[in-house]
Amino acid sequence: MNTDLHIILLAIPLLPLFGAVLAGLFGRQIGRAGAHWITILAVAGSLLLSLYVFKLIVFDAMPAINTSIYTWAVTGGLKFEIGFLIDSLTVVMMTVVTFVSLMVHIYTIGYMHDDPGYQRFFSYIALFTFAMLMLVMSNNFLQLFFGWEAVGLVSYLLIGFWFKKESAIFANLKAFLVNRVGDFGFLLGIAAIVVSFGSLDYAEVFAVAPTAVDQTISVFPGVEWALLTFVCICLFIGAMGKSAQAPLHVWLPDSMEGPTPISALIHAATMVTAGIFMVARMSPLFELSEVALSFVLVIGAITALFMGLIGLVQNDIKRVIAYSTLSQLGYMTVALGASAYSAAIFHLMTHAFFKALLFLGAGSVIIALHHRQDMREMGGLRRVLPITFVTAWLGSLALMGVPLFSGFYSKDIIIEAVHLANRPGAGFAYWCVLLGVVVTAMYSLRLLFLTFHGEPRMEQSVREHAHEPGWVVTVPLILLAIPSVFIGYFSIEPMLFGGFFGDAIHVAAGNDVLAEIGSHFHGPLAMAVHALVTPVFWLVVLGSALAVAIWFWKPQLAVWCRQRFSPLVHVLDRKYWFDEIYQAMFARGSARLGNGLWRYGDIAVIDNLMVNGSATLVGWCAGLLRYLQSGYLYHYAFAMIVGLIMIIFTYIILA
């Protein structure tokens, strides 16, 4: 690799880091404008360089780059390195991350305009971009883990950005703790790899992994697990935390307590996509374990359907989109479990654009309504927010999977891939993703109808002052709407059926469902036309018809449905009681355990027995010694006489 390209690869993650350091440490010196200009230019530079590397890898057919940048330590033959693996999978992630991040940076100028933590926020989101780039560009598990933990740390800072708000502090702590559960599994998986293969380098591990197919590991005494199954499930548990798969999904809806720009960045291009990317990168390992793939498939299917259902009863506009994210992440995970890794990354890419668009559109509404987020207090906003209205509709149509929109191509391919998958759990997963299509159409149109249609339901004073935000808000919406509509049409054939990913993704011959789909693919237009006679399209129509009837034509039906199906609505309102169970078992249980350890460990044993007890013992001994050391001569003479008598008496007895 030539020196210029080496410098370019280093510059891609380091530019956002440089901007984050300047905005964070020198925010007062450079001012508000300086903070946003430095970070925006840094991320824009990273995007341009990412596009250049994308051109080299994809259009110029340059071989994949696997290079070590820095060797941190070598111990026992194990190398701890910082290095880059740049292939077609990496360049897609780099481009998506930097583009969405740039749109969020620009949008933040308008959204956070009056916030006293303006410079700090720009520092955090630039740092978030750096962490995600380090994760996706890594060529070894050490750097992967660094990026993995770094995005978790910055998400903690961003979710709790408004640290004087109690709910925000609760939310960021919840995200931090839930991700620690997933990260424990992730770290176990990496440890098993190091112990079994003696390397942290992707290429070395992937090369020797097939020789370990029959190898077992003793997790508990007398219990043998297939090594690769154990490794893959542990790694996927980490992905369950980062990509919010049930039952480790509970942190993601609460992340809405952070400012809207970071909601868009977390949900679209950074933290939640890390798990999907990681499993796709580890495809050479997952393809060697049928059990692990079935586990991934079932978890994704449960998340796709049951998290989408919760979105039907949410009234906070951001939380509806948050549960939509959970559901769509489930679709990506299902694709991974079906060995359709390319389809998962394809949906990750299309979803990044339309989900960022929807979140930023929600932020535009929130700005216009002076930070009101309840959709029951909206309505009729299409007249005062025309750009937000149009772009929100475009993003929602993409999310619903309407033919010709980007989400249609990525979601339909996933559903067909699951249908063709021949492994345990595929039948269950297929019905879940099919029903998820109906649910997605319903909550998407519900959001649009309650927000933009009907009569205004907000206060008169709010209605009179509502207006479209400035260009720093609307331009990112327009720029995100374009790929939300078109990118699926133009990229499906090369990405899924044109060998785009090459050796970056490995699929076993018997698992290649996309190859079978590709044999019947005749172009994106033909696919859209053919969709009109498929069940998936008519499920979109069914969901749309139900949404129109309930929330547009006959709004009183919504009240009737809540009353008629109140037990089901109650279950969805309580989010299947996951939060309550975790609070009872872990939060309050940990508090009771800590209180018990404090009461009986600290106070009873350490304080009373060891500290105070030793002091009491010393005092008691000192009291005895005071009687022996009285200072009177006759006491000492008496003691000497008694001692002498005892010695003589003992001598006589022993003699």
XYZ file of C-alpha atoms in Angstrom:
655
model
C 0.000 0.000 0.000
C 1.421 3.381 -0.982
C 2.068 6.106 1.565
C -0.641 8.459 0.247
C -3.354 5.849 0.663
C -1.999 5.039 4.109
C -2.399 8.694 5.103
C -5.911 8.825 3.617
C -7.034 5.804 5.652
C -5.639 7.338 8.825
C -7.281 10.669 8.071
C -10.783 9.188 7.689
C -11.267 8.390 11.425
C -8.806 10.963 12.757
C -10.484 14.002 11.165
C -13.676 13.609 13.280
C -11.480 12.926 16.327
C -9.552 16.134 15.641
C -12.811 18.090 15.356
C -14.131 16.505 18.567
C -10.998 17.458 20.510
C -11.049 21.069 19.298
C -14.777 21.551 19.939
C -14.605 19.802 23.310
C -11.434 21.220 24.827
C -11.335 24.621 23.142
C -15.063 25.302 22.759
C -14.931 28.610 24.624
C -11.987 29.856 22.579
C -13.433 28.982 19.149
C -17.049 29.836 20.038
C -20.298 28.259 18.879
C -19.723 28.909 15.182
C -16.172 27.616 15.429
C -17.361 24.391 17.056
C -19.875 23.566 14.346
C -17.680 24.628 11.437
C -14.668 22.609 12.617
C -16.650 19.429 13.242
C -18.735 19.756 10.060
C -15.648 20.315 7.902
C -13.887 17.406 9.622
C -16.779 14.998 8.981
C -17.219 16.357 5.436
C -13.525 15.669 4.813
C -13.966 12.169 6.177
C -16.944 11.638 3.846
C -15.023 12.824 0.774
C -12.085 10.567 1.588
C -14.474 7.654 2.222
C -16.058 8.233 -1.193
C -12.604 8.226 -2.753
C -11.742 4.905 -1.102
C -15.202 3.606 -2.152
C -14.285 4.473 -5.756
C -10.948 2.672 -5.488
C -12.444 -0.514 -4.069
C -15.743 -0.677 -5.985
C -15.208 1.050 -9.332
C -11.439 0.660 -9.800
C -11.501 -2.935 -8.482
C -8.541 -2.351 -6.195
C -7.824 -5.429 -4.028
C -8.926 -5.318 -0.401
C -6.468 -3.620 1.957
C -5.459 -5.445 5.149
C -2.723 -3.508 6.905
C -1.342 -3.044 10.389
C -0.889 0.568 11.484
C 0.608 0.145 14.937
C 1.675 -2.755 17.123
C 0.752 -1.952 20.684
C 2.153 -5.048 22.389
C 3.338 -8.603 21.735
C 3.053 -11.210 24.460
C 3.374 -14.957 24.137
C 3.163 -14.711 20.371
C -0.150 -12.788 20.568
C -0.101 -9.408 18.829
C -2.189 -6.449 19.948
C -2.413 -4.207 16.887
C -4.252 -1.288 15.403
C -4.983 -2.001 11.757
C -7.424 -1.482 8.891
C -9.330 -3.940 6.718
C -10.733 -2.000 3.778
C -12.975 -4.011 1.490
C -16.397 -3.564 -0.093
C -18.208 -4.173 3.213
C -16.055 -1.591 4.981
C -16.448 1.130 2.340
C -20.249 0.820 2.401
C -20.254 1.319 6.162
C -17.728 4.166 6.000
C -19.794 6.015 3.414
C -23.111 5.540 5.213
C -21.683 6.535 8.610
C -19.972 9.699 7.363
C -22.875 10.823 5.131
C -25.553 10.430 7.803
C -23.226 11.964 10.387
C -22.648 14.994 8.154
C -26.401 15.507 7.729
C -26.864 15.250 11.497
C -24.054 17.760 12.115
C -25.642 20.319 9.777
C -29.113 19.718 11.211
C -27.777 20.168 14.752
C -27.012 23.840 14.050
C -30.745 24.502 13.918
C -31.952 22.017 16.506
C -29.454 22.873 19.254
C -29.245 26.590 18.442
C -30.250 27.807 21.899
C -28.722 25.001 23.960
C -25.988 26.060 26.423
C -24.086 22.819 25.705
C -23.802 23.589 21.982
C -20.022 23.082 21.632
C -20.058 20.008 23.854
C -22.751 18.398 21.716
C -20.773 18.888 18.508
C -17.726 17.413 20.224
C -19.697 14.323 21.253
C -21.260 13.599 17.850
C -17.908 14.009 16.096
C -16.380 11.638 18.652
C -19.239 9.211 17.988
C -18.361 9.263 14.286
C -14.695 8.552 15.063
C -15.604 5.579 17.283
C -17.885 4.025 14.661
C -15.288 4.464 11.910
C -12.639 2.764 14.047
C -15.059 -0.121 14.586
C -15.957 -0.713 10.930
C -12.404 -0.202 9.636
C -10.766 -2.632 12.094
C -8.936 -5.747 10.950
C -8.665 -7.366 14.375
C -10.714 -8.068 17.473
C -8.759 -5.677 19.688
C -9.629 -2.636 17.602
C -13.151 -3.953 17.081
C -13.591 -4.097 20.848
C -12.146 -0.589 21.233
C -14.663 0.834 18.742
C -17.413 -1.305 20.283
C -16.853 0.134 23.741
C -16.180 3.651 22.459
C -19.583 3.925 20.744
C -21.142 2.650 23.967
C -19.345 5.292 26.017
C -20.255 8.177 23.708
C -23.873 7.001 23.495
C -23.950 7.161 27.313
C -22.747 10.781 27.149
C -25.203 11.723 24.408
C -28.333 10.029 25.765
C -27.701 11.793 29.073
C -26.623 15.031 27.380
C -29.308 16.968 29.259
C -27.882 15.741 32.554
C -30.153 17.942 34.681
C -33.127 15.962 33.383
C -33.718 12.965 35.648
C -35.268 10.794 32.906
C -32.211 11.372 30.695
C -29.839 10.237 33.433
C -31.968 7.142 34.018
C -31.978 6.415 30.268
C -28.237 6.703 29.777
C -27.542 4.540 32.821
C -30.017 1.970 31.495
C -28.313 1.947 28.084
C -24.917 1.596 29.734
C -25.926 -1.314 31.987
C -27.878 -3.258 29.363
C -24.975 -2.967 26.947
C -22.613 -4.216 29.642
C -24.644 -7.450 29.686
C -24.222 -7.861 25.939
C -20.586 -6.808 26.059
C -19.850 -9.484 28.652
C -20.936 -12.115 26.127
C -18.988 -10.338 23.391
C -15.824 -10.346 25.497
C -16.291 -14.051 26.295
C -16.489 -14.774 22.580
C -13.279 -12.862 21.878
C -11.555 -14.597 24.801
C -12.588 -18.005 23.441
C -11.156 -17.026 20.052
C -7.835 -15.988 21.590
C -7.576 -19.166 23.675
C -8.576 -21.466 20.809
C -6.863 -19.840 17.830
C -4.075 -17.824 19.449
C -4.744 -14.715 17.365
C -6.787 -11.522 17.295
C -6.388 -10.973 13.553
C -9.531 -11.572 11.479
C -7.730 -13.187 8.544
C -5.768 -15.605 10.731
C -8.845 -16.626 12.733
C -11.023 -17.083 9.633
C -8.314 -19.184 7.978
C -8.058 -21.736 10.809
C -11.720 -21.712 11.942
C -12.820 -24.560 9.576
C -10.349 -26.877 11.308
C -12.215 -26.325 14.602
C -15.655 -27.449 13.406
C -15.539 -30.601 15.546
C -13.729 -28.990 18.458
C -15.559 -28.598 21.776
C -15.158 -26.390 24.812
C -16.080 -27.138 28.416
C -18.061 -24.139 29.619
C -19.164 -25.903 32.803
C -17.550 -29.041 34.246
C -18.945 -32.058 32.421
C -20.786 -29.958 29.781
C -19.236 -29.835 26.317
C -20.244 -27.199 23.738
C -19.243 -26.992 20.110
C -16.498 -24.368 20.136
C -17.704 -22.372 17.132
C -21.309 -22.417 18.335
C -20.191 -21.057 21.700
C -18.043 -18.367 20.063
C -20.756 -17.261 17.629
C -23.528 -17.140 20.233
C -21.313 -15.136 22.592
C -20.443 -12.687 19.820
C -24.124 -12.409 18.896
C -25.076 -11.671 22.508
C -22.841 -8.631 22.130
C -24.741 -7.761 18.953
C -28.039 -8.184 20.821
C -26.953 -5.431 23.201
C -25.625 -2.992 20.602
C -28.324 -3.659 17.989
C -31.088 -3.865 20.606
C -32.473 -7.340 20.001
C -34.948 -8.832 22.455
C -34.525 -9.220 25.374
C -31.669 -6.661 25.444
C -33.735 -4.084 23.535
C -35.040 -2.070 26.484
C -32.425 0.701 26.329
C -33.187 1.858 22.787
C -36.649 3.449 23.263
C -35.377 5.295 26.341
C -32.496 6.711 24.296
C -35.110 9.163 22.988
C -34.374 11.208 26.100
C -31.314 12.549 24.277
C -31.567 15.375 21.718
C -33.198 14.366 18.419
C -30.005 14.637 16.296
C -28.334 11.954 18.359
C -31.452 9.792 18.147
C -31.041 9.939 14.372
C -27.329 9.158 14.541
C -27.679 6.248 16.984
C -30.677 4.686 15.242
C -29.560 5.171 11.660
C -25.825 4.847 11.191
C -23.794 4.216 14.310
C -24.407 2.245 17.472
C -27.358 0.038 16.516
C -25.799 -0.925 13.182
C -22.582 -2.061 14.881
C -24.022 -5.453 15.825
C -25.375 -6.095 12.322
C -22.048 -5.154 10.768
C -20.120 -7.326 13.233
C -22.136 -10.472 12.465
C -21.759 -9.856 8.719
C -18.006 -9.415 9.191
C -17.911 -12.662 11.195
C -19.809 -14.598 8.485
C -16.878 -17.061 8.029
C -17.433 -18.111 11.649
C -21.244 -18.071 11.718
C -21.460 -20.172 8.560
C -19.750 -22.969 10.469
C -22.509 -23.164 13.117
C -26.060 -24.024 12.112
C -27.203 -23.703 15.730
C -25.876 -20.145 16.017
C -27.568 -19.114 12.762
C -30.912 -20.523 13.932
C -30.514 -18.657 17.218
C -29.877 -15.412 15.322
C -32.855 -16.087 13.045
C -35.364 -16.632 15.858
C -34.190 -13.683 17.972
C -34.434 -11.380 14.948
C -37.932 -12.627 14.080
C -39.232 -12.051 17.615
C -37.801 -8.532 17.618
C -39.131 -7.685 14.153
C -42.756 -8.477 14.974
C -43.233 -7.868 18.678
C -41.320 -4.595 18.896
C -43.234 -3.256 15.900
C -46.520 -3.993 17.671
C -45.518 -1.710 20.549
C -45.100 1.142 18.054
C -48.857 0.989 17.377
C -49.738 2.307 20.852
C -46.975 4.876 21.406
C -47.971 8.552 21.404
C -44.515 10.147 21.559
C -43.502 10.760 17.937
C -39.864 9.816 18.601
C -40.777 6.615 20.425
C -42.895 5.411 17.498
C -39.830 5.770 15.278
C -37.665 4.148 17.966
C -39.823 1.005 18.017
C -39.760 1.072 14.233
C -35.965 0.956 14.483
C -36.175 -2.067 16.776
C -38.421 -3.828 14.282
C -36.212 -3.034 11.286
C -33.125 -4.176 13.175
C -35.020 -7.411 13.660
C -35.402 -7.696 9.876
C -31.651 -7.220 9.442
C -30.956 -9.843 12.095
C -33.345 -12.288 10.438
C -31.421 -11.812 7.186
C -28.180 -12.619 9.002
C -29.723 -15.794 10.424
C -30.861 -16.804 6.933
C -27.247 -16.404 5.672
C -28.382 -13.434 3.542
C -25.628 -11.200 4.941
C -25.565 -8.990 1.850
C -29.312 -8.385 2.203
C -28.821 -7.435 5.870
C -26.171 -4.848 4.951
C -28.308 -3.654 2.033
C -31.239 -3.065 4.389
C -28.871 -1.463 6.892
C -27.853 1.017 4.191
C -31.354 1.864 2.942
C -32.701 2.004 6.496
C -29.938 4.419 7.528
C -31.192 7.007 5.043
C -34.940 6.811 5.604
C -34.682 6.341 9.365
C -32.359 9.348 9.715
C -34.869 11.235 7.565
C -37.779 10.258 9.820
C -35.961 11.172 13.017
C -34.820 14.518 11.673
C -38.347 15.119 10.352
C -39.683 14.405 13.835
C -37.136 16.876 15.172
C -38.398 19.489 12.718
C -41.923 18.976 14.073
C -40.646 19.206 17.648
C -38.845 22.474 16.887
C -41.979 23.932 15.292
C -44.133 22.976 18.295
C -41.679 24.260 20.915
C -40.483 20.770 21.928
C -43.867 19.079 22.205
C -43.618 15.395 21.224
C -47.091 13.969 21.892
C -48.842 13.237 18.572
C -52.218 13.704 20.254
C -51.310 17.418 20.475
C -50.415 17.759 16.796
C -52.440 17.474 13.583
C -52.799 19.649 10.493
C -49.064 20.400 10.251
C -48.882 19.738 6.498
C -49.902 23.354 5.896
C -47.191 24.938 8.058
C -44.387 22.377 7.529
C -44.627 21.531 3.815
C -41.029 20.347 3.349
C -41.103 18.264 6.516
C -44.513 16.881 5.468
C -43.334 15.728 2.019
C -40.041 14.283 3.205
C -41.736 12.472 6.117
C -44.135 10.860 3.655
C -41.243 9.792 1.426
C -39.354 8.310 4.373
C -42.472 6.500 5.604
C -43.233 5.023 2.181
C -39.664 3.713 2.072
C -40.066 2.266 5.559
C -43.354 0.592 4.616
C -41.747 -1.074 1.602
C -43.884 0.508 -1.120
C -42.611 -0.649 -4.558
C -39.867 1.470 -6.154
C -38.858 2.995 -2.801
C -35.554 1.896 -1.288
C -37.068 0.028 1.644
C -39.152 -2.099 -0.720
C -36.101 -3.670 -2.339
C -34.200 -4.403 0.851
C -37.169 -5.654 2.884
C -38.691 -7.831 0.147
C -35.374 -9.553 -0.467
C -35.073 -10.347 3.251
C -38.575 -11.838 3.386
C -37.898 -13.995 0.328
C -34.525 -15.075 1.735
C -36.157 -16.223 4.971
C -38.790 -18.073 2.951
C -36.050 -20.004 1.132
C -33.860 -20.607 4.192
C -33.644 -24.265 5.118
C -32.864 -24.288 8.813
C -34.704 -24.656 12.135
C -36.804 -21.611 12.977
C -37.151 -20.386 9.397
C -40.900 -21.108 9.246
C -41.573 -19.161 12.439
C -39.348 -16.305 11.252
C -41.138 -16.133 7.886
C -44.547 -15.592 9.470
C -43.122 -13.010 11.856
C -41.604 -10.912 9.064
C -44.785 -11.225 6.984
C -46.985 -9.979 9.830
C -44.392 -7.304 10.502
C -45.176 -5.829 7.076
C -48.778 -5.136 8.144
C -47.661 -3.669 11.451
C -45.049 -1.423 9.792
C -47.626 0.068 7.425
C -50.020 0.691 10.316
C -47.676 2.534 12.681
C -46.060 4.486 9.814
C -49.361 5.866 8.535
C -50.653 6.410 12.070
C -47.689 8.707 12.701
C -48.320 10.629 9.469
C -52.068 11.001 10.019
C -51.834 12.084 13.652
C -49.011 14.528 12.944
C -49.743 16.104 9.578
C -53.414 15.446 8.758
C -56.754 16.228 10.316
C -57.504 19.315 12.354
C -54.839 20.946 14.554
C -55.070 19.766 18.155
C -52.378 21.952 19.698
C -52.966 25.151 21.648
C -53.754 28.290 19.679
C -50.547 30.028 20.769
C -48.428 27.091 19.594
C -50.325 26.881 16.281
C -49.814 30.560 15.523
C -46.041 30.378 16.008
C -45.457 27.045 14.239
C -43.358 27.387 11.074
C -40.866 25.482 8.951
C -37.366 25.635 10.491
C -34.476 27.176 8.569
C -32.329 25.684 5.818
C -29.961 23.946 8.248
C -32.919 21.679 9.085
C -34.678 21.383 5.730
C -31.608 20.820 3.515
C -30.557 17.631 5.373
C -34.164 16.417 5.085
C -34.110 16.880 1.314
C -30.659 15.319 0.925
C -31.732 12.280 2.953
C -35.027 11.961 1.083
C -33.229 11.462 -2.248
C -31.453 8.196 -1.336
C -34.503 7.113 0.669
C -36.390 7.008 -2.614
C -33.787 6.031 -5.206
C -30.794 4.212 -3.692
C -32.526 0.839 -3.489
C -33.502 0.917 -7.154
C -29.983 1.685 -8.370
C -27.984 -0.463 -5.954
C -29.923 -3.708 -5.486
C -28.521 -5.488 -8.520
C -24.804 -4.800 -7.952
C -24.955 -5.175 -4.165
C -26.966 -8.386 -3.995
C -26.536 -10.126 -7.338
C -23.413 -8.598 -8.860
C -20.752 -9.944 -6.532
C -20.347 -6.538 -4.886
C -19.132 -7.870 -1.525
C -16.867 -10.529 -3.004
C -14.704 -12.165 -0.340
C -15.790 -9.647 2.325
C -18.768 -11.891 3.114
C -18.586 -15.666 3.163
C -21.627 -17.881 2.581
C -21.508 -21.663 2.547
C -22.641 -23.202 -0.734
C -25.727 -24.845 0.755
C -26.838 -21.637 2.478
C -26.692 -19.199 -0.448
C -30.367 -18.206 -0.648
C -29.502 -14.951 -2.443
C -28.015 -16.917 -5.334
C -31.354 -18.679 -5.763
C -33.236 -15.372 -5.629
C -30.771 -13.892 -8.121
C -31.568 -16.596 -10.649
C -35.096 -15.144 -10.881
C -34.109 -11.473 -10.714
C -34.723 -9.493 -13.908
C -34.011 -5.962 -12.762
C -35.410 -3.533 -10.182
C -38.320 -2.386 -12.347
C -39.427 -5.949 -13.088
C -39.155 -6.722 -9.368
C -41.415 -3.780 -8.521
C -43.987 -4.843 -11.124
C -43.887 -8.462 -9.991
C -44.401 -7.323 -6.389
C -47.958 -6.286 -7.254
C -48.993 -9.951 -7.349
C -47.061 -11.076 -4.250
C -48.483 -11.486 -0.725
C -46.023 -8.939 0.674
C -47.459 -6.077 -1.387
C -51.017 -6.927 -0.415
C -50.001 -7.079 3.222
C -48.719 -3.497 2.813
C -52.103 -2.612 1.300
C -53.917 -4.342 4.172
C -51.911 -2.482 6.803
C -52.413 0.800 4.954
C -56.161 0.235 4.650
C -56.461 -0.505 8.367
C -54.460 2.625 9.209
C -56.549 4.810 6.896
C -59.790 3.470 8.350
C -58.736 3.767 12.000
C -56.779 7.016 12.089
C -57.949 8.968 9.007
C -61.503 8.228 7.891
C -63.009 7.161 11.231
C -60.778 8.359 14.115
C -63.403 7.161 16.593
C -62.434 3.623 15.558
C -59.136 4.105 17.379
C -61.037 4.680 20.638
C -63.269 1.665 19.944
C -60.238 -0.543 19.222
C -58.520 0.480 22.468
C -61.669 -0.419 24.406
C -62.464 -3.592 22.456
C -58.911 -4.952 22.643
C -57.975 -3.392 25.967
C -56.104 -6.489 27.312
C -53.845 -6.554 24.242
C -53.420 -2.771 24.324
C -52.492 -2.994 28.005
C -49.809 -5.586 27.221
C -48.382 -3.336 24.499
C -48.601 -0.240 26.707
C -46.563 -2.060 29.350
C -44.094 -3.228 26.653
C -44.543 -6.874 27.679
C -43.405 -5.914 31.221
C -39.724 -6.193 30.314
C -38.900 -3.004 32.209
C -40.817 -4.068 35.304
C -39.208 -7.516 35.330
C -35.711 -6.081 34.945
C -36.390 -3.476 37.620
C -37.635 -6.125 40.049
C -34.993 -8.745 39.314
C -31.892 -6.707 38.649
C -32.335 -3.085 39.729
C -34.206 -3.591 43.019
C -32.582 -7.002 43.496
C -29.129 -5.433 43.155
C -30.159 -2.651 45.532
C -31.327 -5.183 48.126
C -28.130 -7.212 47.689
C -26.027 -4.076 48.072
C -27.997 -3.008 51.133
C -27.526 -6.449 52.681
C -23.794 -6.449 51.988
C -23.543 -2.974 53.494
C -25.566 -3.843 56.586
C -24.020 -7.237 57.355
C -20.685 -6.910 55.612
C -19.593 -3.318 56.123
C -21.340 -2.540 59.402
C -21.522 -5.907 61.205
C -18.281 -7.556 60.086
C -15.884 -4.820 58.989
C -16.937 -1.872 61.186
C -18.259 -3.552 64.324
C -16.239 -6.767 64.430
C -12.941 -5.915 62.736
C -12.462 -2.156 63.230
C -14.461 -1.412 66.379
C -13.869 -4.935 67.698
C -10.100 -4.619 67.472
C -10.302 -1.219 69.177
C -12.437 -2.714 71.977
C -9.988 -5.598 72.394
C -7.057 -3.185 72.664
C -8.968 -1.123 75.231
C -9.798 -4.216 77.274
C -6.158 -5.393 77.222
C -5.000 -1.899 78.138
C -7.400 -1.946 81.095
C -5.830 -5.156 82.365
C -2.345 -3.760 81.899
C -3.278 -0.700 83.973
C -3.832 -2.953 86.982
C -0.434 -4.572 86.471
C 1.409 -1.301 85.946
C 0.071 0.685 88.944
C 3.309 2.579 89.718
C 3.373 1.460 93.423
C 6.585 -0.258 94.639
C 4.816 -2.646 97.012
C 2.591 -3.910 94.174
C 5.695 -4.840 92.180
C 7.349 -6.476 95.276
C 4.178 -8.486 95.895
C 4.080 -9.601 92.235
C 7.733 -10.657 92.443
C 7.118 -12.707 95.612
C 4.085 -14.397 94.069
C 6.048 -15.139 90.909
C 8.955 -16.560 92.873
C 6.613 -18.829 94.886
C 5.026 -20.096 91.651
C 8.418 -20.873 90.132
C 9.541 -22.780 93.254
C 6.244 -24.642 93.408
C 6.505 -25.614 89.736
C 10.098 -26.793 90.199
C 9.123 -28.985 93.179
C 6.262 -30.582 91.229
C 8.356 -31.244 88.132
C 11.239 -32.617 90.204
